[in-house]
CSV table of C-alpha atoms in Angstrom, one decimal:
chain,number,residue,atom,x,y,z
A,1,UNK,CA,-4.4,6.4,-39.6
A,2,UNK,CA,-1.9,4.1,-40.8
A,3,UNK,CA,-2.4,1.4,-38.4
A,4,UNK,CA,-4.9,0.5,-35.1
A,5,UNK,CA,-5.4,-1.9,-32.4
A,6,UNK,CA,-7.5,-2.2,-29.5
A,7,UNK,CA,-6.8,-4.3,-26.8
A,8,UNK,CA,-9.1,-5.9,-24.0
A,9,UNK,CA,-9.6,-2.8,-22.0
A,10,UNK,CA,-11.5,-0.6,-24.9
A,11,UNK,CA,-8.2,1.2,-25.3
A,12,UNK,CA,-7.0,1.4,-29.0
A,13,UNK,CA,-3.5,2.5,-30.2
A,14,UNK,CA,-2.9,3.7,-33.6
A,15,UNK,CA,-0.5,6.1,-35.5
A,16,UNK,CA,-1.1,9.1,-37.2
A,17,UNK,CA,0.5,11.9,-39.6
A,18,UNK,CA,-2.1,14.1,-38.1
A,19,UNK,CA,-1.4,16.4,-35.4
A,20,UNK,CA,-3.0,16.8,-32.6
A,21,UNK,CA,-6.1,19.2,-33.1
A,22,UNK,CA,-6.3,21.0,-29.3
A,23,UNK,CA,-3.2,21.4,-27.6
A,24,UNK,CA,0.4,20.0,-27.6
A,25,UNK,CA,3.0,20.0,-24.6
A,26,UNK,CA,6.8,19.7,-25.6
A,27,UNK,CA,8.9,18.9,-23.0
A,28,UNK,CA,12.9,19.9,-22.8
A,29,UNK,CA,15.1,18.0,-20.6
A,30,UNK,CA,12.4,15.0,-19.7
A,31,UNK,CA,14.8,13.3,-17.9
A,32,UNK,CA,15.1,16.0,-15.2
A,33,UNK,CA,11.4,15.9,-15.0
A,34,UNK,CA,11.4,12.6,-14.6
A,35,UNK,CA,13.8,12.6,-11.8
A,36,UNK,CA,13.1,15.8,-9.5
A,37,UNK,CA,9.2,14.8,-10.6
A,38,UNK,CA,7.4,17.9,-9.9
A,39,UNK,CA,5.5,17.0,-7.0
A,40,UNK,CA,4.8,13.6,-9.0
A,41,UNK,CA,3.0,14.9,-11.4
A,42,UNK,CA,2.7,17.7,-14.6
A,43,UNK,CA,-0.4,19.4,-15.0
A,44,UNK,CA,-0.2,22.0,-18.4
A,45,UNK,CA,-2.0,24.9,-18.7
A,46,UNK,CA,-5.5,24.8,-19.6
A,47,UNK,CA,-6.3,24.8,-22.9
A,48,UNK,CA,-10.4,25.1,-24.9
A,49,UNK,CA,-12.1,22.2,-26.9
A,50,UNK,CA,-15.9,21.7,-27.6
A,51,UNK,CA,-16.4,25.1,-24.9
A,52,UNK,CA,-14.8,24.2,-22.2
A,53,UNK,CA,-11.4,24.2,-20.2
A,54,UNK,CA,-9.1,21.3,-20.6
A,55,UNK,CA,-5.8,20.6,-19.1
A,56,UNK,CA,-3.3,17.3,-19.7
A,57,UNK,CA,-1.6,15.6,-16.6
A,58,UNK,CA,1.3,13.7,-16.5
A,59,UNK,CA,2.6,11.9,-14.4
A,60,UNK,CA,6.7,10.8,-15.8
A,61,UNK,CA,7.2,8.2,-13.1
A,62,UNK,CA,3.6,6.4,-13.2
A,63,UNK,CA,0.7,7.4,-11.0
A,64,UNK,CA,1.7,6.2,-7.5
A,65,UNK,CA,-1.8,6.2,-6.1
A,66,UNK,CA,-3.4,3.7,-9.1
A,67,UNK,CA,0.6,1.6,-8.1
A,68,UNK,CA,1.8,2.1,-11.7
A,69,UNK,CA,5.3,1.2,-12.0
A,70,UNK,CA,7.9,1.6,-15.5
A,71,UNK,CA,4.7,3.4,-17.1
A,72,UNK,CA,4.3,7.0,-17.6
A,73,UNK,CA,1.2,7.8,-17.2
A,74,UNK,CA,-1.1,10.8,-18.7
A,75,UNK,CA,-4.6,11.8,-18.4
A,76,UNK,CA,-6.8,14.7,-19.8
A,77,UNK,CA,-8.3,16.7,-16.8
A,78,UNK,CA,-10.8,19.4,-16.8
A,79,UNK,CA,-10.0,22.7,-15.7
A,80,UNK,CA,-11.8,25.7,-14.4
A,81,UNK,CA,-14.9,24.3,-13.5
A,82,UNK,CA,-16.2,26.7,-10.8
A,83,UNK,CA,-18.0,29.2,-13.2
A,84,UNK,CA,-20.3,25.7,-14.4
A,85,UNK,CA,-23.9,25.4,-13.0
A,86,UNK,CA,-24.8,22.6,-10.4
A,87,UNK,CA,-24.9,19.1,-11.8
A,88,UNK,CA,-22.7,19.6,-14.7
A,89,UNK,CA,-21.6,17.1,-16.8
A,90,UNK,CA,-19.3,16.6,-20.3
A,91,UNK,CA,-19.5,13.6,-22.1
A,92,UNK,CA,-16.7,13.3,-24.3
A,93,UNK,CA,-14.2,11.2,-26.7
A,94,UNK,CA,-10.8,11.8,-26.4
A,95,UNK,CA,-7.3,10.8,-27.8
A,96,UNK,CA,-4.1,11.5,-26.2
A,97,UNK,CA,-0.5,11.9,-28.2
A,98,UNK,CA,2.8,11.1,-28.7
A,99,UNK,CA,5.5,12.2,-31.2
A,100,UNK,CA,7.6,9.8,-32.8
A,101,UNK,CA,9.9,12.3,-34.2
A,102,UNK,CA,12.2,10.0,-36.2
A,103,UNK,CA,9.2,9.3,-37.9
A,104,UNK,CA,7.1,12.5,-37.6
A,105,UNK,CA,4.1,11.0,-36.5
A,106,UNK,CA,2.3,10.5,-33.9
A,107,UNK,CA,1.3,7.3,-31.2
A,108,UNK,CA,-2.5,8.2,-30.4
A,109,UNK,CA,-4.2,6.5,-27.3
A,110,UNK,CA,-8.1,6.3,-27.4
A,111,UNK,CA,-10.2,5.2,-25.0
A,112,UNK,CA,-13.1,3.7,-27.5
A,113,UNK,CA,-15.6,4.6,-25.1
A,114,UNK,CA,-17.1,8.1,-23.9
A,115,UNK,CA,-16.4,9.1,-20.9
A,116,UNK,CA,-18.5,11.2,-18.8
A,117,UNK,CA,-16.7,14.3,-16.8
A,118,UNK,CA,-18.3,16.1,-13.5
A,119,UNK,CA,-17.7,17.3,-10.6
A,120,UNK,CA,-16.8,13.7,-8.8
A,121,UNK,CA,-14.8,12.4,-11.8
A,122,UNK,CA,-12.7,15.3,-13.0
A,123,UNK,CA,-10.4,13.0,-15.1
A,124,UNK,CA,-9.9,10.3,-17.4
A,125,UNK,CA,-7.1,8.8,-19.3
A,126,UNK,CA,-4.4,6.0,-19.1
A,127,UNK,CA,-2.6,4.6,-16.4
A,128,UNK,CA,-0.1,2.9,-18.7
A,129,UNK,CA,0.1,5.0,-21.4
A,130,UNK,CA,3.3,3.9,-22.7
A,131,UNK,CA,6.1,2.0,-20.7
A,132,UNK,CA,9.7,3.1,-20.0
A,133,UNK,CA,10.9,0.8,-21.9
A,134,UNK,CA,9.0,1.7,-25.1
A,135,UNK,CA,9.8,5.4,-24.5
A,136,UNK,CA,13.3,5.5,-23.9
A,137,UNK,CA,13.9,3.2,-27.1
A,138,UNK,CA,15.8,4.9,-29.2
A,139,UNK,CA,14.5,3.4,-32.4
A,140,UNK,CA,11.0,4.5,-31.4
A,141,UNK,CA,11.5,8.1,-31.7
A,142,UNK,CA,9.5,9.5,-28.4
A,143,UNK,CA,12.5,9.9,-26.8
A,144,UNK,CA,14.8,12.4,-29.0
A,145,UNK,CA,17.7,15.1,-27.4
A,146,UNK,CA,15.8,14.1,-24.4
A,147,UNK,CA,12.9,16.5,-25.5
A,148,UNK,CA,9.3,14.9,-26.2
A,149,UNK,CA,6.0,16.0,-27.3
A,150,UNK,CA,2.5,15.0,-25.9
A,151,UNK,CA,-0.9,16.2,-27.4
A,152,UNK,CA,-4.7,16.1,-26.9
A,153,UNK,CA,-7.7,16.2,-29.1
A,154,UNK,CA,-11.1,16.3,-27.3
A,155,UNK,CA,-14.2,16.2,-28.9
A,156,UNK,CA,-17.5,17.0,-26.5
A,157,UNK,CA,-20.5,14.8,-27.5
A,158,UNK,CA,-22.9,15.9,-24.9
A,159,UNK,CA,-23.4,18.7,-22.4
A,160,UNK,CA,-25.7,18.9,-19.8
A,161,UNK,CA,-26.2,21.2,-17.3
A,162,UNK,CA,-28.3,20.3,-14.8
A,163,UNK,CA,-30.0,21.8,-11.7
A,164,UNK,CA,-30.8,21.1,-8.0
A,165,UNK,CA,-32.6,21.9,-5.2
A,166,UNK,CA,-30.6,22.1,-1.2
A,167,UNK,CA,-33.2,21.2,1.4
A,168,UNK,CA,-32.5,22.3,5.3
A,169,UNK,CA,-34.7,21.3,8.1
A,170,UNK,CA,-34.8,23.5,10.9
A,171,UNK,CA,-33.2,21.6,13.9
A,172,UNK,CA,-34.4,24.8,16.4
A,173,UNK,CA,-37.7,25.7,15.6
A,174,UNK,CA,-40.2,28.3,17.3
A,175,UNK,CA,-43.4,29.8,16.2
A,176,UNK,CA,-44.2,33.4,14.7
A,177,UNK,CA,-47.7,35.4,15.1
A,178,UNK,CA,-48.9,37.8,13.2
A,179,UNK,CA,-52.2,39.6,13.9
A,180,UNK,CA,-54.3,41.2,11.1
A,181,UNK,CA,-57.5,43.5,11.8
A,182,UNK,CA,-59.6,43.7,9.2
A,183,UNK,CA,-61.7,47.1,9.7
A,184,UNK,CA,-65.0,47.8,7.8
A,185,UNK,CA,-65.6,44.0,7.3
A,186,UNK,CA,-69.0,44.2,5.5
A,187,UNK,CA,-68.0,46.9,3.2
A,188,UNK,CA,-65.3,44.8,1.4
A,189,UNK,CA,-65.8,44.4,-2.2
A,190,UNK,CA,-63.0,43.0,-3.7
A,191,UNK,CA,-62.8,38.9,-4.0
A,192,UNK,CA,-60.0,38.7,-1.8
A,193,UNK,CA,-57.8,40.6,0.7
A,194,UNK,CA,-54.3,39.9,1.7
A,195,UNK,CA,-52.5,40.7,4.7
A,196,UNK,CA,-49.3,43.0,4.9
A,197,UNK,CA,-46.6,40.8,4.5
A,198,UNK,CA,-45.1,39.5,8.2
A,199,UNK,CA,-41.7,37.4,8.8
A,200,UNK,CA,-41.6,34.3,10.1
A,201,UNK,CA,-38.3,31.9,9.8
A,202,UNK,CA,-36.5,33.7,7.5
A,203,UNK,CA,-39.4,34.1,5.3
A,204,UNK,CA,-42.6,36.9,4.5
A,205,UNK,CA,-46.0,35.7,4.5
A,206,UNK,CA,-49.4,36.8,4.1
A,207,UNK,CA,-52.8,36.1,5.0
A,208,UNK,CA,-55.5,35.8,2.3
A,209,UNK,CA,-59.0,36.0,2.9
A,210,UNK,CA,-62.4,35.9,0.6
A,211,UNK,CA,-65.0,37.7,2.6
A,212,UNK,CA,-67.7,36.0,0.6
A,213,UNK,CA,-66.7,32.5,-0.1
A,214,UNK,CA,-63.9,30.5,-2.5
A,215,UNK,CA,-65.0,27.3,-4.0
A,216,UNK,CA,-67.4,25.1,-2.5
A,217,UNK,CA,-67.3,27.7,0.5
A,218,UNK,CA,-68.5,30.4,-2.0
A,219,UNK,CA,-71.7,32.6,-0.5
A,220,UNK,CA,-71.5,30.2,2.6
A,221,UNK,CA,-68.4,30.6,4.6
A,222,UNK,CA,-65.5,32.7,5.1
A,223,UNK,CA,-62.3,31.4,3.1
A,224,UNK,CA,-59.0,31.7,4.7
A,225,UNK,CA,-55.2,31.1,3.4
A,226,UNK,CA,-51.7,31.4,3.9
A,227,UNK,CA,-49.2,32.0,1.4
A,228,UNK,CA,-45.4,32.7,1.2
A,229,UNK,CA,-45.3,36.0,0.5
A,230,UNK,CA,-42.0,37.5,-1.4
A,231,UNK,CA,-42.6,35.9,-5.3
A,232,UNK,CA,-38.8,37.4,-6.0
A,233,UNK,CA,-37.9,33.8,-5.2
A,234,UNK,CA,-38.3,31.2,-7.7
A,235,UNK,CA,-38.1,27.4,-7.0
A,236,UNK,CA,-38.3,28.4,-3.0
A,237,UNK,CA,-40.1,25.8,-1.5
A,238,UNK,CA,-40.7,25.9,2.7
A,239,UNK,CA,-42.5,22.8,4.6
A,240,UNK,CA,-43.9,25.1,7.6
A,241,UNK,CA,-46.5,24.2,10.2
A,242,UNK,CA,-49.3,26.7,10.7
A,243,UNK,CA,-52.3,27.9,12.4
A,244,UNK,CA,-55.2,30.5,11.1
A,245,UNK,CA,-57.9,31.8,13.6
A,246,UNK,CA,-60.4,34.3,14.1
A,247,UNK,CA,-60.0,36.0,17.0
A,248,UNK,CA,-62.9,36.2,19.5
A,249,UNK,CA,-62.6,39.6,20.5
A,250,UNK,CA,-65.3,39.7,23.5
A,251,UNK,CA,-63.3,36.2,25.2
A,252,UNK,CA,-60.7,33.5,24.3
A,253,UNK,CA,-63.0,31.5,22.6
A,254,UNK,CA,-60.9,31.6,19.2
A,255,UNK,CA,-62.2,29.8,16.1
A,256,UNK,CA,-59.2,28.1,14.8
A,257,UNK,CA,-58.9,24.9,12.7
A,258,UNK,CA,-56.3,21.8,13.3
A,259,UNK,CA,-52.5,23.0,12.9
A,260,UNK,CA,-51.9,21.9,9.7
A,261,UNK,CA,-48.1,20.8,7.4
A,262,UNK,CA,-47.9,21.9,4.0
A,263,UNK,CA,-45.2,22.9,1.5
A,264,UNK,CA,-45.5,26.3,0.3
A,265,UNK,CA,-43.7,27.3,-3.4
A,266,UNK,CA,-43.7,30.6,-4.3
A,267,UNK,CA,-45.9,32.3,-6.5
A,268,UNK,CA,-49.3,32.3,-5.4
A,269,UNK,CA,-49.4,28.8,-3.8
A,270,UNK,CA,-52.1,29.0,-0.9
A,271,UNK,CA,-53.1,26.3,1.9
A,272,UNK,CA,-55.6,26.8,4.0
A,273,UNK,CA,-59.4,26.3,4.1
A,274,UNK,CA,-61.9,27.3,2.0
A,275,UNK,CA,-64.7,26.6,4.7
A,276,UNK,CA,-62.9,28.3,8.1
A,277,UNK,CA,-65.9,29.5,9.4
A,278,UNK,CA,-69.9,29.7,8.3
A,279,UNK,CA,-71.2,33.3,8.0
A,280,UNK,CA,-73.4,32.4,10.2
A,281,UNK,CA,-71.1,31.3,13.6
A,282,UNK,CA,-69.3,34.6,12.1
A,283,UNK,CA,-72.4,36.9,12.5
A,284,UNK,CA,-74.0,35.3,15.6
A,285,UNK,CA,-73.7,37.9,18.5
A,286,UNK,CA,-72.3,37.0,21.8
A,287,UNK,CA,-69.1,35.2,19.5
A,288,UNK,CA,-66.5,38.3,19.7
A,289,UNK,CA,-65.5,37.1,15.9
A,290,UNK,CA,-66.7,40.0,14.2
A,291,UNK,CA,-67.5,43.2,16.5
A,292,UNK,CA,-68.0,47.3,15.4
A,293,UNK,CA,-67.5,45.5,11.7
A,294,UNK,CA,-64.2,44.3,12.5
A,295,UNK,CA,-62.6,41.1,12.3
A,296,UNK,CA,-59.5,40.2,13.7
A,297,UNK,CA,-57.4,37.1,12.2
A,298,UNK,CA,-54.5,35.6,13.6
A,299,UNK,CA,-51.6,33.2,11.6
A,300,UNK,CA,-49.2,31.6,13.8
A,301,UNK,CA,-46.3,29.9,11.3
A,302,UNK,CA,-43.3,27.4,12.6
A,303,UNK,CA,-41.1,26.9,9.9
A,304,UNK,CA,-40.1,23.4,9.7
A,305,UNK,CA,-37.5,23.1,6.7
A,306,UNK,CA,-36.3,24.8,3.1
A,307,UNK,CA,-35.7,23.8,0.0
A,308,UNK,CA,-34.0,26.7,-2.5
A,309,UNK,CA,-32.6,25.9,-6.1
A,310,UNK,CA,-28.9,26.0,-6.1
């Protein structure tokens, strides 16, 4: 550099012999630009620094909607953003040009600070970058055949791509049931059983149940669960309210337990109770619960709200 200043905002000016390292934009015939403006403002084509897309805009008459008046005024813009993940962000330094061609070197604009790009703030760069006045001087050199050349160096300190979750309650809501018979009851010799899997809001569940006990209902009582059943999912997370029972099949005289609220993450997240129902209420004749060795169970699920990674 052969000389720098900053000034009160963070914003140093300098010259250099050294060109600009990303992209340049020469401009023919400025003064046409200037006055048809091109819909008020320039935007190049996009151009690739530190792995991503970059584009300069300029605007030759000043930036009506920041009131700039007898400044041009150029900023550095990201481009193509749509193929980024949710919760992007660039942080970056960058340093605008401007030929002085009697010279052959260059005004460079630097915002001494990083500056962090994403999806709300797109763009950064100078309101004033250089008056009218300065620009059209002849002396200065910016201004030469009417033809001018801008430039851009970006250098990305930081990426990070973050990720998020979108989480929709249910405004209508209604309850699904799903009714499982479990035939041969006494003969089961495995530690747990599931249900076929059964819809309910959008969603498959399934029943799980230890015929002999889980935890502290081990040997004791029957153990009873539901769980979201398709694992294809990850991050899924659904708030639902449910209801297990056993089904009296002599009467109406269900065993259930207290509706209960949970969140339910796929994989192999169960709620439910590990002491539903004492093996002996379960075996005591005249209770319908379990009949010819069969036990009938019952899940009634209201989905309440969603939450899926985006």
């Amino acid at each position: 550099m052969d000389s720098a200043f900053v000034n009160k905002d963070a914003i140093a000016r300098s010259t250099s012999h050294v060109s600009p390292a990303h992209y340049v934009v020469k401009i023919k015939s400025f003064s046409l630009l200037a006055e048809k403006a091109v819909e008020v403002k320039y935007e190049s084509a996009a151009f690739e620094a530190g792995g991503y897309k970059w584009k300069l805009v300029l605007y030759p008459n000043g930036n009506e909607s920041k009131n700039v008046k007898d400044h041009i005024s150029l900023y550095l813009a990201m481009a193509d953003t749509n193929s980024l993940n949710f919760g992007w962000e660039v942080y970056a330094v960058f340093r605008l040009f401007l030929l002085d061609q009697n010279q052959d070197n260059y005004l460079v604009v630097q915002d001494a600070r990083e500056r962090r790009f994403n999806g709300l703030k797109l763009e950064w760069g100078f309101d004033q970058f250089i008056s009218h006045k300065a620009f059209n001087e002849a002396s200065n050199g910016y201004l030469v055949e009417d033809t001018c050349v801008f430039g851009a160096e970006v250098f990305v300190k930081e990426r990070n791509i973050g990720k998020g979750e979108c989480l929709s309650m249910e405004k209508f809501t209604y309850s699904s049931k799903y009714v499982w018979k479990v035939e041969n009851f006494s003969k089961l010799d495995s530690r747990y059983e599931e249900s076929q899997l059964f819809g309910a809001g959008n969603h498959k569940w399934k029943i799980v149940l230890y015929p002999r006990g889980n935890g502290c209902g081990d040997g004791e009582h029957l153990s009873l669960y539901l769980a979201l059943g398709d694992s294809t999912v990850d991050g899924i997370k659904v708030y639902a309210e449910y209801t297990l029972r056993i089904l009296d099949q002599l009467g109406a005289k269900h065993k259930s337990l207290q509706a209960a609220k949970d969140w339910f993450q796929t994989p192999n997240l169960t709620w439910g109770w590990t002491r539903f129902i004492s093996f002996s209420e379960l075996n005591k004749p005249g209770t319908g619960f379990l009949v010819n060795d069969v036990c009938v169970v019952e899940a009634e699920v209201t989905v309440l709200g969603t939450s899926e990674p985006l």
